[in-house]
Short mmCIF file of C-alpha atoms in Angstrom, two decimals:
data_model
loop_
_atom_site.label_atom_id
_atom_site.label_comp_id
_atom_site.label_asym_id
_atom_site.label_seq_id
_atom_site.Cartn_x
_atom_site.Cartn_y
_atom_site.Cartn_z
CA GLY A 1 -14.32 -28.50 35.87
CA GLU A 2 -14.73 -26.10 38.77
CA ASN A 3 -18.25 -25.02 40.00
CA VAL A 4 -18.69 -22.07 42.36
CA GLU A 5 -22.16 -21.69 44.17
CA GLN A 6 -22.87 -18.53 45.99
CA HIS A 7 -25.60 -17.84 48.57
CA PRO A 8 -27.65 -15.91 49.21
CA SER A 9 -28.43 -14.45 45.79
CA THR A 10 -30.03 -11.32 47.73
CA LEU A 11 -29.41 -9.95 51.21
CA SER A 12 -30.87 -7.08 53.06
CA VAL A 13 -29.35 -5.66 56.28
CA GLN A 14 -29.84 -2.59 58.38
CA GLU A 15 -27.01 -0.19 58.55
CA GLY A 16 -24.56 -1.15 61.16
CA ASP A 17 -25.37 -4.90 60.98
CA SER A 18 -22.96 -7.47 59.54
CA ALA A 19 -23.37 -9.22 56.31
CA VAL A 20 -22.11 -12.70 55.36
CA ILE A 21 -21.91 -14.13 51.97
CA LYS A 22 -20.87 -17.81 51.43
CA CYS A 23 -19.40 -19.64 48.49
CA THR A 24 -18.71 -23.31 47.87
CA TYR A 25 -16.46 -24.72 45.20
CA SER A 26 -15.91 -28.08 43.92
CA ASP A 27 -12.25 -28.46 42.56
CA SER A 28 -10.07 -29.27 45.52
CA ALA A 29 -7.07 -27.94 43.25
CA SER A 30 -8.37 -24.42 43.64
CA ASN A 31 -6.00 -22.23 45.44
CA TYR A 32 -7.08 -18.61 44.91
CA PHE A 33 -10.40 -17.04 46.12
CA PRO A 34 -11.12 -13.35 45.23
CA TRP A 35 -14.15 -11.32 46.00
CA TYR A 36 -15.38 -8.51 43.81
CA LYS A 37 -17.85 -5.64 44.43
CA GLN A 38 -19.81 -4.48 41.41
CA GLU A 39 -21.85 -1.18 41.56
CA LEU A 40 -24.56 -0.50 39.12
CA GLY A 41 -23.27 0.26 35.60
CA LYS A 42 -19.63 -0.28 36.61
CA GLY A 43 -17.05 -3.01 36.38
CA PRO A 44 -16.25 -5.46 39.16
CA GLN A 45 -13.78 -4.01 41.67
CA LEU A 46 -11.50 -6.43 43.50
CA ILE A 47 -11.95 -6.04 47.33
CA ILE A 48 -10.11 -8.76 48.94
CA ASP A 49 -8.60 -12.07 48.03
CA ILE A 50 -7.21 -15.21 49.89
CA ARG A 51 -4.95 -17.88 48.94
CA SER A 52 -5.17 -21.46 50.11
CA ASN A 53 -2.08 -21.22 52.29
CA VAL A 54 -4.12 -18.85 54.77
CA GLY A 55 -7.38 -19.51 56.59
CA GLU A 56 -8.36 -15.76 57.18
CA LYS A 57 -7.61 -12.37 55.69
CA LYS A 58 -8.95 -9.21 56.89
CA ASP A 59 -8.91 -5.54 55.60
CA GLN A 60 -10.72 -2.88 57.76
CA ARG A 61 -14.39 -3.88 57.73
CA ILE A 62 -14.11 -6.71 55.41
CA ALA A 63 -12.77 -10.31 55.93
CA VAL A 64 -12.63 -13.51 54.10
CA THR A 65 -12.46 -16.94 55.54
CA LEU A 66 -11.36 -19.97 53.86
CA ASN A 67 -12.20 -23.73 54.83
CA LYS A 68 -10.30 -25.94 52.42
CA THR A 69 -11.38 -29.28 53.90
CA ALA A 70 -15.23 -28.27 53.50
CA LYS A 71 -14.37 -26.23 50.24
CA HIS A 72 -16.15 -23.17 51.10
CA PHE A 73 -15.15 -19.51 51.90
CA SER A 74 -17.13 -16.54 53.12
CA LEU A 75 -17.02 -12.80 52.81
CA HIS A 76 -17.83 -10.94 56.09
CA ILE A 77 -18.64 -7.12 56.18
CA THR A 78 -19.01 -5.61 59.56
CA GLU A 79 -20.49 -2.17 60.49
CA THR A 80 -22.22 -2.03 57.10
CA GLN A 81 -22.80 1.26 55.49
CA PRO A 82 -25.33 2.34 52.66
CA GLU A 83 -22.49 2.50 50.20
CA ASP A 84 -21.65 -1.22 50.81
CA SER A 85 -24.80 -1.71 48.61
CA ALA A 86 -23.80 -3.50 45.53
CA VAL A 87 -23.57 -6.94 43.82
CA TYR A 88 -20.86 -9.00 45.28
CA PHE A 89 -19.23 -12.01 43.31
CA CYS A 90 -16.96 -14.73 44.59
CA ALA A 91 -14.59 -16.62 42.40
CA ALA A 92 -12.16 -19.42 42.47
CA SER A 93 -9.07 -20.48 40.33
CA SER A 94 -6.73 -23.44 40.18
CA GLY A 95 -3.51 -22.09 38.81
CA LEU A 96 -1.65 -20.13 36.53
CA MET A 97 -2.69 -19.01 33.11
CA ASN A 98 -1.70 -21.38 30.12
CA TYR A 99 -2.10 -20.81 26.50
CA GLY A 100 -4.75 -23.51 25.31
CA GLY A 101 -5.51 -24.38 28.72
CA SER A 102 -8.03 -22.84 31.22
CA GLN A 103 -6.76 -24.06 34.56
CA GLY A 104 -5.88 -20.54 35.64
CA ASN A 105 -9.26 -19.10 34.63
CA LEU A 106 -11.53 -17.66 37.38
CA ILE A 107 -14.83 -19.35 37.88
CA PHE A 108 -17.39 -16.95 39.33
CA GLY A 109 -20.30 -17.33 41.52
CA LYS A 110 -23.74 -15.91 40.28
CA GLY A 111 -23.54 -12.97 42.69
CA THR A 112 -25.23 -11.66 45.65
CA LYS A 113 -27.17 -8.42 45.71
CA LEU A 114 -26.60 -6.62 49.14
CA SER A 115 -28.97 -3.95 50.15
CA VAL A 116 -27.99 -1.81 53.40
CA LYS A 117 -30.95 0.03 54.65
CA PRO A 118 -30.18 3.41 56.42
CA SER B 1 -0.12 2.31 38.55
CA GLN B 2 -1.90 0.25 36.15
CA THR B 3 -5.34 1.45 34.56
CA ILE B 4 -7.57 -0.36 31.91
CA HIS B 5 -9.75 1.53 29.57
CA GLN B 6 -12.68 0.37 27.45
CA TRP B 7 -14.66 2.03 24.63
CA PRO B 8 -17.17 2.98 23.85
CA ALA B 9 -18.88 3.06 27.16
CA THR B 10 -22.29 2.46 25.50
CA LEU B 11 -23.38 1.19 22.09
CA VAL B 12 -26.59 0.62 20.46
CA GLN B 13 -26.40 -1.43 17.19
CA PRO B 14 -29.03 -2.97 14.75
CA VAL B 15 -29.16 -6.80 14.27
CA GLY B 16 -26.50 -7.82 11.55
CA SER B 17 -24.29 -4.90 12.12
CA PRO B 18 -20.53 -5.45 12.68
CA LEU B 19 -18.98 -4.77 16.20
CA SER B 20 -15.69 -3.52 17.34
CA LEU B 21 -15.00 -3.01 21.18
CA GLU B 22 -11.53 -1.98 22.30
CA CYS B 23 -9.67 -2.45 25.58
CA THR B 24 -6.38 -1.01 26.49
CA VAL B 25 -4.21 -1.48 29.54
CA GLU B 26 -1.55 1.04 30.69
CA GLY B 27 1.31 0.82 33.33
CA THR B 28 2.26 -3.06 32.84
CA SER B 29 3.90 -4.96 30.25
CA ASN B 30 2.79 -8.52 28.87
CA PRO B 31 -0.40 -8.75 30.67
CA ASN B 32 -2.96 -11.59 30.41
CA LEU B 33 -6.06 -10.22 29.00
CA TYR B 34 -9.81 -11.30 29.23
CA TRP B 35 -13.14 -10.56 27.60
CA TYR B 36 -16.27 -11.39 29.72
CA ARG B 37 -19.94 -10.83 29.03
CA GLN B 38 -22.53 -10.07 31.56
CA ALA B 39 -26.17 -10.58 30.92
CA ALA B 40 -28.62 -8.52 32.77
CA GLY B 41 -28.80 -9.64 36.38
CA ARG B 42 -26.52 -12.44 35.89
CA GLY B 43 -22.97 -13.59 36.56
CA LEU B 44 -19.78 -13.28 34.42
CA GLN B 45 -19.27 -15.38 31.26
CA LEU B 46 -15.58 -15.69 30.07
CA LEU B 47 -15.48 -15.22 26.26
CA PHE B 48 -11.90 -14.98 25.37
CA TYR B 49 -8.50 -14.85 26.93
CA SER B 50 -4.95 -14.01 25.76
CA VAL B 51 -1.66 -14.68 27.18
CA GLY B 52 0.24 -12.84 24.54
CA ILE B 53 0.13 -11.03 21.15
CA GLY B 54 -1.67 -13.23 18.71
CA GLN B 55 -2.55 -15.97 21.37
CA ILE B 56 -6.15 -16.01 21.78
CA SER B 57 -8.27 -18.60 23.42
CA SER B 58 -11.86 -19.02 23.05
CA GLU B 59 -14.04 -20.28 25.85
CA VAL B 60 -17.64 -20.18 24.32
CA PRO B 61 -18.35 -20.87 20.63
CA GLN B 62 -20.29 -17.93 19.19
CA ASN B 63 -20.35 -15.17 16.54
CA LEU B 64 -17.87 -13.15 18.40
CA SER B 65 -14.01 -13.08 17.65
CA ALA B 66 -10.92 -11.45 19.58
CA SER B 67 -7.71 -10.18 18.50
CA ARG B 68 -4.64 -8.79 20.33
CA PRO B 69 -2.73 -6.70 17.61
CA GLN B 70 -0.43 -5.09 20.45
CA ASP B 71 0.74 -6.20 23.74
CA ARG B 72 -1.79 -4.13 25.88
CA GLN B 73 -4.63 -3.85 23.29
CA PHE B 74 -7.56 -6.43 23.10
CA ILE B 75 -10.38 -6.08 20.64
CA LEU B 76 -13.73 -7.96 20.62
CA SER B 77 -15.45 -7.95 17.20
CA SER B 78 -18.40 -9.46 15.35
CA LYS B 79 -19.20 -9.58 11.70
CA LYS B 80 -23.04 -9.66 12.28
CA LEU B 81 -24.64 -9.01 15.63
CA LEU B 82 -27.56 -11.03 17.09
CA LEU B 83 -30.04 -9.85 19.40
CA SER B 84 -28.62 -12.39 21.98
CA ASP B 85 -25.38 -10.41 21.84
CA SER B 86 -26.76 -7.55 23.99
CA GLY B 87 -25.27 -7.37 27.33
CA PHE B 88 -22.38 -5.59 29.55
CA TYR B 89 -18.98 -6.50 28.07
CA LEU B 90 -16.14 -6.36 30.52
CA CYS B 91 -12.45 -6.44 29.69
CA ALA B 92 -9.95 -7.57 32.49
CA TRP B 93 -6.23 -8.05 32.86
CA SER B 94 -3.90 -10.12 35.20
CA PRO B 95 -0.13 -9.71 35.50
CA GLY B 96 1.73 -11.64 33.08
CA THR B 97 4.33 -12.93 35.63
CA GLY B 98 4.00 -13.53 39.41
CA PRO B 99 0.49 -14.08 40.59
CA THR B 100 -1.17 -14.29 37.14
CA ASP B 101 -4.57 -15.04 38.57
CA THR B 102 -5.46 -11.74 40.11
CA GLN B 103 -7.75 -10.04 37.47
CA TYR B 104 -8.71 -6.36 37.45
CA PHE B 105 -11.73 -5.16 35.57
CA GLY B 106 -12.28 -2.28 33.04
CA PRO B 107 -15.42 0.03 33.30
CA GLY B 108 -17.28 -2.17 30.85
CA THR B 109 -19.19 -1.42 27.59
CA ARG B 110 -23.06 -1.50 27.58
CA LEU B 111 -24.19 -3.11 24.12
CA THR B 112 -27.73 -3.03 23.20
CA VAL B 113 -28.62 -4.89 19.91
CA LEU B 114 -32.03 -3.80 18.39
#
């Protein structure tokens, strides 16, 4: 089955610097890669996602890149702000949901705790 | 717009007591529904998912069960809680049609078993 590894587990940056979080996946059939931000005591919030038919997607200060050949994808946050401090999770899935099958389920990385120091 | 609710927000229960956590989704029809558990400082573990009323798939064998009595209602239950059941329980939904893999999470329930 799919396995997603996420690095680093913790990341500390100064306000205004950039932050990069990387994930690798094992299943070449995976075609959907979302990123979630989880603040303390809250549920994860989808912040950006990418599908395998594109190599990069950007939304204001955040961007995601995908390298299908190498089977890795990355989250880039520019001009970091203290409110970006949170745990970030990457995930991968390989298809649509099926009853009795799990091929559409998201497989999550273990998370990266990002701290932005003012 | 769609919203997802979970209650209670926090719960403290003794070992051996029953459990019922509820999740409801508004603003969409026939969603896929999921229950996850998140242990302290760890990632997300998928417990159950459902693609329709009465259709529940279990990902991890345990003393928990799930039910979907209505289209937009998902319930997580246990007859007897264990200490190891403590954690942060998250409900999520994804569209039943179109891109069905985009999941949106609820606010979570913090469960402490003493």
